[in-house]
mmCIF file with all atom_site columns, C-alpha atoms in Angstrom:
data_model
loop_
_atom_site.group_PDB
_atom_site.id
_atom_site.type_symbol
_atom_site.label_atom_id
_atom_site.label_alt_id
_atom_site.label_comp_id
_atom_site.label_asym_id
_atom_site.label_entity_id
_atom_site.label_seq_id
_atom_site.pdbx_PDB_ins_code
_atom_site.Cartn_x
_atom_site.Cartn_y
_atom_site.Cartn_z
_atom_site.occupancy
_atom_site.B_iso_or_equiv
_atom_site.pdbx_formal_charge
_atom_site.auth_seq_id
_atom_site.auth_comp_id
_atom_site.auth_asym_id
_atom_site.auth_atom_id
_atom_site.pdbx_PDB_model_num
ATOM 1   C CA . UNK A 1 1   ? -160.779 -85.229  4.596  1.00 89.00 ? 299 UNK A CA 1
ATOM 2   C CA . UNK A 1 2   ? -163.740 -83.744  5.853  1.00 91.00 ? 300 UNK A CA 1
ATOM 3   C CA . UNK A 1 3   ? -164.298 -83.875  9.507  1.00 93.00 ? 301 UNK A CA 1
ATOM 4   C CA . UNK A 1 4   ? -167.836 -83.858  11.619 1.00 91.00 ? 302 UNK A CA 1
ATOM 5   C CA . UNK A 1 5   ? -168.333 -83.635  15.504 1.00 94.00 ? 303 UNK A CA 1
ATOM 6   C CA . UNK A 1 6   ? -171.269 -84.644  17.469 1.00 95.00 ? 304 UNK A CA 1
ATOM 7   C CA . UNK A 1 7   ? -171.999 -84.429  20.648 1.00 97.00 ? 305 UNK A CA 1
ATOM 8   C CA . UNK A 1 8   ? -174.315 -86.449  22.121 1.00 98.00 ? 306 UNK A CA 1
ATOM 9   C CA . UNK A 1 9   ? -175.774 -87.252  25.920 1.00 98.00 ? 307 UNK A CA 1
ATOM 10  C CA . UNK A 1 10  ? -177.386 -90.295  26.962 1.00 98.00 ? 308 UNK A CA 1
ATOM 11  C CA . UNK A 1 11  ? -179.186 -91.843  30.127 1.00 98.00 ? 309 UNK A CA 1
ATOM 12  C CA . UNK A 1 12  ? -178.211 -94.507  32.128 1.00 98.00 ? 310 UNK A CA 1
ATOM 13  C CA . UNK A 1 13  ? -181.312 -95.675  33.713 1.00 98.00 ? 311 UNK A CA 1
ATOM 14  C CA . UNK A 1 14  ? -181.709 -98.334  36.363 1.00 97.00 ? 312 UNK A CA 1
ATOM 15  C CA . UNK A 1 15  ? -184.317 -99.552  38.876 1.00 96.00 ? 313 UNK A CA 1
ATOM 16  C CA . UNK A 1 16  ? -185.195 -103.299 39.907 1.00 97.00 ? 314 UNK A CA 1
ATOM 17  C CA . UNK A 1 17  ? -181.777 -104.501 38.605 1.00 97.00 ? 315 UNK A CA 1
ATOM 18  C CA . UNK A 1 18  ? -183.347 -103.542 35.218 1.00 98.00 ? 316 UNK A CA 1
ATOM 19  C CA . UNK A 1 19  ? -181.877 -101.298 32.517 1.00 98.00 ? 317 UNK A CA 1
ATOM 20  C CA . UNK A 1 20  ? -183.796 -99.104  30.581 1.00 98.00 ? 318 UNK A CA 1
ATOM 21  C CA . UNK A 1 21  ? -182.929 -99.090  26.985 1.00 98.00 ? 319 UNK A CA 1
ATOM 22  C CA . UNK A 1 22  ? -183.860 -98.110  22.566 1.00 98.00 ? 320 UNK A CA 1
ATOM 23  C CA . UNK A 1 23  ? -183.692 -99.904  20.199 1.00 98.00 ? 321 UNK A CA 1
ATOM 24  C CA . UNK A 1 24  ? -181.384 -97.870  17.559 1.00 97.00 ? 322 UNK A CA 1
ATOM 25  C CA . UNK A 1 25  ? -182.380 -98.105  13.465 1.00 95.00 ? 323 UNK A CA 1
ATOM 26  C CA . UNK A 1 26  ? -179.083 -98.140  11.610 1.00 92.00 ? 324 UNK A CA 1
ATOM 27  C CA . UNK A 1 27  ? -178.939 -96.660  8.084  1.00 87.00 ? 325 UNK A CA 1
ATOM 28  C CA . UNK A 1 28  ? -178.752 -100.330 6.997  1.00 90.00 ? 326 UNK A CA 1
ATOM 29  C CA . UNK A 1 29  ? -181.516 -101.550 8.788  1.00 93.00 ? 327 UNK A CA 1
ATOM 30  C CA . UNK A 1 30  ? -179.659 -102.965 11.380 1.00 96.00 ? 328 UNK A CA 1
ATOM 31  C CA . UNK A 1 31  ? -181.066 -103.015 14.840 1.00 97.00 ? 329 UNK A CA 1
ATOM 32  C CA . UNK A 1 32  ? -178.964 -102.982 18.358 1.00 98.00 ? 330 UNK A CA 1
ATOM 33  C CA . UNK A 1 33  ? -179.983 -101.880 21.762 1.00 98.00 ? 331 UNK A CA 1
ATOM 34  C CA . UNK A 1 34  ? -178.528 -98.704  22.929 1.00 98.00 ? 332 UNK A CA 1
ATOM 35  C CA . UNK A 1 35  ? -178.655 -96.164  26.001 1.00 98.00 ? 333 UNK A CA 1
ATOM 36  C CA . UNK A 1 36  ? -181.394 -93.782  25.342 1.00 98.00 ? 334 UNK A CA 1
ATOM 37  C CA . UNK A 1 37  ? -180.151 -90.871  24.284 1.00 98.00 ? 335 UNK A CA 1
ATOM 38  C CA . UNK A 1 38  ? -178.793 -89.296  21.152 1.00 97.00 ? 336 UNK A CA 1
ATOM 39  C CA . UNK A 1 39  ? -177.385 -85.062  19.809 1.00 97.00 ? 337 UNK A CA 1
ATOM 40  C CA . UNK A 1 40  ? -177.075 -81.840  21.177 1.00 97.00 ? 338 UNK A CA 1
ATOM 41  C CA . UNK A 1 41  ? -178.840 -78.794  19.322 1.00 96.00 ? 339 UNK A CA 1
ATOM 42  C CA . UNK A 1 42  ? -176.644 -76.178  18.879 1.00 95.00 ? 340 UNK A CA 1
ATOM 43  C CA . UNK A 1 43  ? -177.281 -73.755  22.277 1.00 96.00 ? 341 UNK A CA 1
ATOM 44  C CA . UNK A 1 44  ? -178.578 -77.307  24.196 1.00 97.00 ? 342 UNK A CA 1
ATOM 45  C CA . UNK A 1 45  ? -177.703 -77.612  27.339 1.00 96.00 ? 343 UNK A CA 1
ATOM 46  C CA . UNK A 1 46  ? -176.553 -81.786  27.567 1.00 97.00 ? 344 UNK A CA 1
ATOM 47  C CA . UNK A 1 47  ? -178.716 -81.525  30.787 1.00 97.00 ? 345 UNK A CA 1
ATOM 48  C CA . UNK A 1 48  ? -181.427 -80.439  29.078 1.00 97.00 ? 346 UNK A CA 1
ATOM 49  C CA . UNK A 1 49  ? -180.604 -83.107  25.751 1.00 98.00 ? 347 UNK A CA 1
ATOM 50  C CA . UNK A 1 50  ? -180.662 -86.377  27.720 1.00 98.00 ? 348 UNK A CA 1
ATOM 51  C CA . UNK A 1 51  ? -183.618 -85.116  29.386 1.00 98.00 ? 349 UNK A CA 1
ATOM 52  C CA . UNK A 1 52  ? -185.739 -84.205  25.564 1.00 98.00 ? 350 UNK A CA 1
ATOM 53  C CA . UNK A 1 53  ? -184.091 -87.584  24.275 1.00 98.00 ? 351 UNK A CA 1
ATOM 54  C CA . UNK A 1 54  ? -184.975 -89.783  26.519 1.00 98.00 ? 352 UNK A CA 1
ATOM 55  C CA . UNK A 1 55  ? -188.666 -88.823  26.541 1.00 98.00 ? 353 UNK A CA 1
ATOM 56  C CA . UNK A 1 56  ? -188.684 -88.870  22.433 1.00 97.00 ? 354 UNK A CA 1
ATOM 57  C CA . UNK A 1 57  ? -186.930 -92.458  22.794 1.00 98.00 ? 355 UNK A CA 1
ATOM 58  C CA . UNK A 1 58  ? -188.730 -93.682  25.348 1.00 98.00 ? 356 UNK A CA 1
ATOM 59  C CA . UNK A 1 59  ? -191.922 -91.736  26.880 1.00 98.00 ? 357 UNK A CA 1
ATOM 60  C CA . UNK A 1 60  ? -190.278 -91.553  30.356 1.00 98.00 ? 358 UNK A CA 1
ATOM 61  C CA . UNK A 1 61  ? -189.370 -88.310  32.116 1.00 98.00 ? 359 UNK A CA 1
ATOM 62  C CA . UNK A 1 62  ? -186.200 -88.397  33.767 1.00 98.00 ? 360 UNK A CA 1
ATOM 63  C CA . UNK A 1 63  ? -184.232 -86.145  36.269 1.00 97.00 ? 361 UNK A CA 1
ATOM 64  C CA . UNK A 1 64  ? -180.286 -87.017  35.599 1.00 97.00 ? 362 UNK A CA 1
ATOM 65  C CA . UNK A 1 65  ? -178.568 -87.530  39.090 1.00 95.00 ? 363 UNK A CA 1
ATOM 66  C CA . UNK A 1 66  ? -174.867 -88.247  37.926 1.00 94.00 ? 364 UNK A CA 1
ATOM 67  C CA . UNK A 1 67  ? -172.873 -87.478  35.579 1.00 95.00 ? 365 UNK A CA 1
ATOM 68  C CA . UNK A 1 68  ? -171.160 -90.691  34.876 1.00 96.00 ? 366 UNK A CA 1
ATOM 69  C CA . UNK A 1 69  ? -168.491 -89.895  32.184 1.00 95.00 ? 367 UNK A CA 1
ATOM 70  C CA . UNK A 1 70  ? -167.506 -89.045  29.001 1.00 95.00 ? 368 UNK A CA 1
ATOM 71  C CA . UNK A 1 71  ? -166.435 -91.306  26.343 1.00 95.00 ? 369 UNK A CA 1
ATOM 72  C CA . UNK A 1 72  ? -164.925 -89.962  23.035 1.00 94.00 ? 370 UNK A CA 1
ATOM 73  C CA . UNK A 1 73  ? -164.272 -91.751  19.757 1.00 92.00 ? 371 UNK A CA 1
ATOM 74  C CA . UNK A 1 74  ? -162.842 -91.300  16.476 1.00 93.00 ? 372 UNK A CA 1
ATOM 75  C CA . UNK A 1 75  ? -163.895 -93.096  13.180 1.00 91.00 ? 373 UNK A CA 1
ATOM 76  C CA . UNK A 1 76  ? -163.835 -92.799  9.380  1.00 92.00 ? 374 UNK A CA 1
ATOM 77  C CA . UNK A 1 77  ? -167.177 -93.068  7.758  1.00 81.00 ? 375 UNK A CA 1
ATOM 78  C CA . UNK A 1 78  ? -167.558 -93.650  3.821  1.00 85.00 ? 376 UNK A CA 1
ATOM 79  C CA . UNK A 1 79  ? -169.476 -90.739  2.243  1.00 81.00 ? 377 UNK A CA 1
ATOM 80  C CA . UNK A 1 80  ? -171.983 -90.990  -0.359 1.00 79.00 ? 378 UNK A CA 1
ATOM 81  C CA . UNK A 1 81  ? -170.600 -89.408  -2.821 1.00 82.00 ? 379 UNK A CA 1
ATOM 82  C CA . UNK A 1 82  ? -167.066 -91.377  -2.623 1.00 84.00 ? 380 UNK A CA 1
ATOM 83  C CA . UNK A 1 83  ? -164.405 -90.956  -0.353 1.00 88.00 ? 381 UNK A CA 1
ATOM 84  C CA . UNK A 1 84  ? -164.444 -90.456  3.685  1.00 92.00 ? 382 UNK A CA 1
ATOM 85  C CA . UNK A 1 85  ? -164.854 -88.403  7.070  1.00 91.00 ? 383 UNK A CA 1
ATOM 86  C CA . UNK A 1 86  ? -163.012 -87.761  10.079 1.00 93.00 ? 384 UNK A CA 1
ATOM 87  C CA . UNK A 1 87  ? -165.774 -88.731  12.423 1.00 91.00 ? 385 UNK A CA 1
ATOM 88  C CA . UNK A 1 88  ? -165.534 -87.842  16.283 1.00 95.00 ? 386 UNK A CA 1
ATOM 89  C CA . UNK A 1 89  ? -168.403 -87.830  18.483 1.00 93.00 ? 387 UNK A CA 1
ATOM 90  C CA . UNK A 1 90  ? -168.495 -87.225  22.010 1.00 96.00 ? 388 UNK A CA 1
ATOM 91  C CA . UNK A 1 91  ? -170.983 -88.780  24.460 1.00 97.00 ? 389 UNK A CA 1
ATOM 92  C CA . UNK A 1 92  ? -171.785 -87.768  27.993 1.00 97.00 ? 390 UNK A CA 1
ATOM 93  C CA . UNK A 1 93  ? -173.348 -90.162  29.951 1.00 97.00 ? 391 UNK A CA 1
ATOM 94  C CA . UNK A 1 94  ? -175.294 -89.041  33.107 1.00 97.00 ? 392 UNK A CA 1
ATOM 95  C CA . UNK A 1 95  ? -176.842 -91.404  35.466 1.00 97.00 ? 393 UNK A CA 1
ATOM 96  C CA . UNK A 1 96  ? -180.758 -90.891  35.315 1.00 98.00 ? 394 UNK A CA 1
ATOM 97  C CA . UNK A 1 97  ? -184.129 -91.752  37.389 1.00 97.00 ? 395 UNK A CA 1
ATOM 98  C CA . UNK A 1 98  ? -187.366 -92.307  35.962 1.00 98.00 ? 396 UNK A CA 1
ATOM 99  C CA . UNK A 1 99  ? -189.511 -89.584  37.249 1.00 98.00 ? 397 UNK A CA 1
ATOM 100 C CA . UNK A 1 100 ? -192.898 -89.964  35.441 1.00 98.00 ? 398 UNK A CA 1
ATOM 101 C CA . UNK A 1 101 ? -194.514 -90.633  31.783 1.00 98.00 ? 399 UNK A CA 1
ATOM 102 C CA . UNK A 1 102 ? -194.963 -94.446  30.464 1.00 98.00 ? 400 UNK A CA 1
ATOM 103 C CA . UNK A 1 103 ? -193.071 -96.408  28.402 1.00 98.00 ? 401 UNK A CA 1
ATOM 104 C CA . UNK A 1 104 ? -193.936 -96.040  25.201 1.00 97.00 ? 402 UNK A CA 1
ATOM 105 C CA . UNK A 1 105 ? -192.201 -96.682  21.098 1.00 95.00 ? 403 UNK A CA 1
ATOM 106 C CA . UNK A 1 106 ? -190.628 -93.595  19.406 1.00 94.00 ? 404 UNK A CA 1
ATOM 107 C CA . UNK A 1 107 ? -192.052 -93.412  16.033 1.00 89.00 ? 405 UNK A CA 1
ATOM 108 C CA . UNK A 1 108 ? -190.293 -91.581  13.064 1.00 89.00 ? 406 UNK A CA 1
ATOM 109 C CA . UNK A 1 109 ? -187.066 -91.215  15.146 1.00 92.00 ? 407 UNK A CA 1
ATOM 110 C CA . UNK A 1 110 ? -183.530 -93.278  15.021 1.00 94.00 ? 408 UNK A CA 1
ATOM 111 C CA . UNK A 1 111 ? -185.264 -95.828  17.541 1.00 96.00 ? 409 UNK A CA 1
ATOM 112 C CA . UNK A 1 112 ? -188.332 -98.111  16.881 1.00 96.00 ? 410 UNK A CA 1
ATOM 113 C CA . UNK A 1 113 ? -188.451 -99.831  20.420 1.00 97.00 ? 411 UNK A CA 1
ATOM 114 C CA . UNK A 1 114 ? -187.576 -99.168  24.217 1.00 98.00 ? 412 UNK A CA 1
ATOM 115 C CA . UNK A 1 115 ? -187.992 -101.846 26.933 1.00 98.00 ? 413 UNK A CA 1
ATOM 116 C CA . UNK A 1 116 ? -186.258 -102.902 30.297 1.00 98.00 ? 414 UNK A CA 1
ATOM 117 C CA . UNK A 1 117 ? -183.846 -105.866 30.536 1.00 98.00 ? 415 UNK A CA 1
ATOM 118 C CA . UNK A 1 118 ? -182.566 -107.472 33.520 1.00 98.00 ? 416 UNK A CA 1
ATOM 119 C CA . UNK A 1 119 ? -178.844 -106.380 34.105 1.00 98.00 ? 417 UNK A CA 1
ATOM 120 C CA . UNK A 1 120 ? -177.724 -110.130 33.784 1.00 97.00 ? 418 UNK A CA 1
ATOM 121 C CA . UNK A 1 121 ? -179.454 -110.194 30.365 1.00 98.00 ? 419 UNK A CA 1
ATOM 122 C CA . UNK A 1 122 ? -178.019 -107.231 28.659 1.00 98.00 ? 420 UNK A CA 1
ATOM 123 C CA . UNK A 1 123 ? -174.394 -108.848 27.822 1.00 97.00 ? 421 UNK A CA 1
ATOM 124 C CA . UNK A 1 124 ? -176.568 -111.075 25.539 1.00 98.00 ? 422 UNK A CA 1
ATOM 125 C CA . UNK A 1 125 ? -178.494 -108.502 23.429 1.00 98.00 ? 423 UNK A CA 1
ATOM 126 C CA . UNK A 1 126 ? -177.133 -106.841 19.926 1.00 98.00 ? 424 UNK A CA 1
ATOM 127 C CA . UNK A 1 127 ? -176.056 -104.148 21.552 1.00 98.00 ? 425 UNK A CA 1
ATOM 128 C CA . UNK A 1 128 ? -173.804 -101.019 20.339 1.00 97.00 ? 426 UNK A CA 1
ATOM 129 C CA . UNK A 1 129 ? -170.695 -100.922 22.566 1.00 96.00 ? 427 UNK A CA 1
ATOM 130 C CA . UNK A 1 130 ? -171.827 -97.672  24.488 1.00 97.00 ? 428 UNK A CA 1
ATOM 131 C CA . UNK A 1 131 ? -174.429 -99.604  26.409 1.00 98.00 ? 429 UNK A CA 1
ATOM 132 C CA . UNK A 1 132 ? -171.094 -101.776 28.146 1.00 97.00 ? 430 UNK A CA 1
ATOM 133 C CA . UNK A 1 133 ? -169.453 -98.123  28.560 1.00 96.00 ? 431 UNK A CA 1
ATOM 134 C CA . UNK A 1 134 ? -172.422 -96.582  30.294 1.00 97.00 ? 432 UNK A CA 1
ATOM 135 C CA . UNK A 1 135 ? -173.018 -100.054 32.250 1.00 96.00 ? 433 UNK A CA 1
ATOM 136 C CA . UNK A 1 136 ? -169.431 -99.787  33.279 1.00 95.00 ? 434 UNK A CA 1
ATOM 137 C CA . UNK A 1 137 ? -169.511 -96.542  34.390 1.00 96.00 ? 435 UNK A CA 1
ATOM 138 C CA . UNK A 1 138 ? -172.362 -96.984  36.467 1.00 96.00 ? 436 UNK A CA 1
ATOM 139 C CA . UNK A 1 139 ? -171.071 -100.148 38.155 1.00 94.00 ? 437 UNK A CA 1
ATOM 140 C CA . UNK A 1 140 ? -167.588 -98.122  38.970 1.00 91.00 ? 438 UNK A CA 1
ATOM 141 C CA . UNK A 1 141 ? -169.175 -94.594  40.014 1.00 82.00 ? 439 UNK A CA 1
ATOM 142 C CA . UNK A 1 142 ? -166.931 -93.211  42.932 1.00 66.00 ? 440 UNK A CA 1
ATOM 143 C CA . UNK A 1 143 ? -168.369 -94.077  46.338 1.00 56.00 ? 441 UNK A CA 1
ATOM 144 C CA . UNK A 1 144 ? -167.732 -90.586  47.086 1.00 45.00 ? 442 UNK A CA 1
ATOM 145 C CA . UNK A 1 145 ? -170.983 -89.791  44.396 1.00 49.00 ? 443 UNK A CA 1
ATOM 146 C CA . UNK A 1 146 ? -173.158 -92.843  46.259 1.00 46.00 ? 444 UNK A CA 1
ATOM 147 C CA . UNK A 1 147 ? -172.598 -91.416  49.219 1.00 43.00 ? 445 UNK A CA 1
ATOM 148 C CA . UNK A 1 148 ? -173.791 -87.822  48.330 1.00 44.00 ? 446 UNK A CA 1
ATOM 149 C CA . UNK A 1 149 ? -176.876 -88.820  46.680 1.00 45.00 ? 447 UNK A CA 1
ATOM 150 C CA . UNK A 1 150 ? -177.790 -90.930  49.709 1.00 44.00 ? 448 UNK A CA 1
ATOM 151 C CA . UNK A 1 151 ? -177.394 -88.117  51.947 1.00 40.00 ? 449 UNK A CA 1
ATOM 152 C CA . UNK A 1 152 ? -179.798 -85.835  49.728 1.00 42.00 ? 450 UNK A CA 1
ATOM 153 C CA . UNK A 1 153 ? -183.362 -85.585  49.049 1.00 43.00 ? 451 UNK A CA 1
ATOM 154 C CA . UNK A 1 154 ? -185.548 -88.967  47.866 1.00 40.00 ? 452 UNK A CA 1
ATOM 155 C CA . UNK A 1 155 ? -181.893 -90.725  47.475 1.00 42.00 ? 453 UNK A CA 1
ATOM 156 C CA . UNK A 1 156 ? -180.443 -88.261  44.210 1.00 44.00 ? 454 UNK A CA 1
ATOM 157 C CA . UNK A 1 157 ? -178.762 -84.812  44.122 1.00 51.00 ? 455 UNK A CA 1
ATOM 158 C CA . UNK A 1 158 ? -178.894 -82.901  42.278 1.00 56.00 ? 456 UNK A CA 1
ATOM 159 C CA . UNK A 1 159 ? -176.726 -81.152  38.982 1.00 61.00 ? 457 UNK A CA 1
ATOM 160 C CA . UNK A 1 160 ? -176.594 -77.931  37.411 1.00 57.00 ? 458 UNK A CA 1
ATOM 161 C CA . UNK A 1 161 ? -178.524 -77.396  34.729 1.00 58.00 ? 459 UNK A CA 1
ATOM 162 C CA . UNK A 1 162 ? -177.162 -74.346  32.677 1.00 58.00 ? 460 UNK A CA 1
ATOM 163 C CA . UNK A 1 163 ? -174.186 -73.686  30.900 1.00 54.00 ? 461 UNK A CA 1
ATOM 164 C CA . UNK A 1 164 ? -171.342 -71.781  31.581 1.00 51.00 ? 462 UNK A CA 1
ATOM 165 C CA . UNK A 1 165 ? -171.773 -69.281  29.588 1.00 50.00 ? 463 UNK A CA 1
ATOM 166 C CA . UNK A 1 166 ? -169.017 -66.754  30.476 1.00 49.00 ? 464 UNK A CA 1
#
């Protein structure tokens, strides 16, 4: 069996008790609500990826603050031409702060819409199941990590933004 890996990075965003989120265009026309985000180019740094997604899904400029976590899943998709793949993909999930641009539609992309919910509302959308990881990983981010990006400038610190590369 064939096998594919993506990796991926994605935003949680949150400000008024309001999530930021896209609205993602399956193959089959099928539309949930997911975290902005979406793949790595070969080279990209993930810092860099959430940071190019996010304004292509949304029109927002972001600075990620956190890394939250990473989840990692395994699946077998049908191919086209009969038979399957060994699917993994890999998603980091940073923590993320609006930082400028306006909140616009992505057009010709994987999303078609981007809007804010309230936090209390979001258990009610068609949603994929990586918007209740990233939501639960924000709620549970070590106190340690609250308390650091209180102490530094405007509230957030600050991550590293290249790769090791040695």
């Amino acid at each position: 069996m064939p096998k594919q890996l993506r990796v991926a990075a994605y935003a949680v965003c949150v400000r008024d008790a309001q999530m930021l989120l896209a609205r993602w265009v399956a193959g089959d026309g099928t539309r949930r609500w997911t975290l902005p985000g979406g793949g790595m180019d070969h080279g990209e740094d993930p810092y860099d990826t959430v940071v190019r997604e996010v304004d292509e899904e949304t029109g927002y400029a972001v600075e990620p603050v956190a890394l939250l976590g990473i989840d990692s899943q395994l699946r077998t998709h049908p191919r086209r031409m009969g038979g399957a793949t060994d699917f993994h993909g890999l998603r980091i999930v940073y923590e993320a702060r609006i930082t400028g641009g306006d909140l616009r539609h992505e057009t010709d992309g994987s999303t078609d819409m981007a809007a804010w919910y309230p936090l209390d509302e979001v258990p009610s959308l068609e949603r994929v199941g990586l918007v209740d990881i990233g939501l639960g990983l924000w709620r549970e981010r070590p106190a340690l990590g609250r308390a650091a990006r209180a102490g530094s400038d405007h509230g957030h610190g600050s991550l590293p933004r290249k790769m090791n590369t040695e």
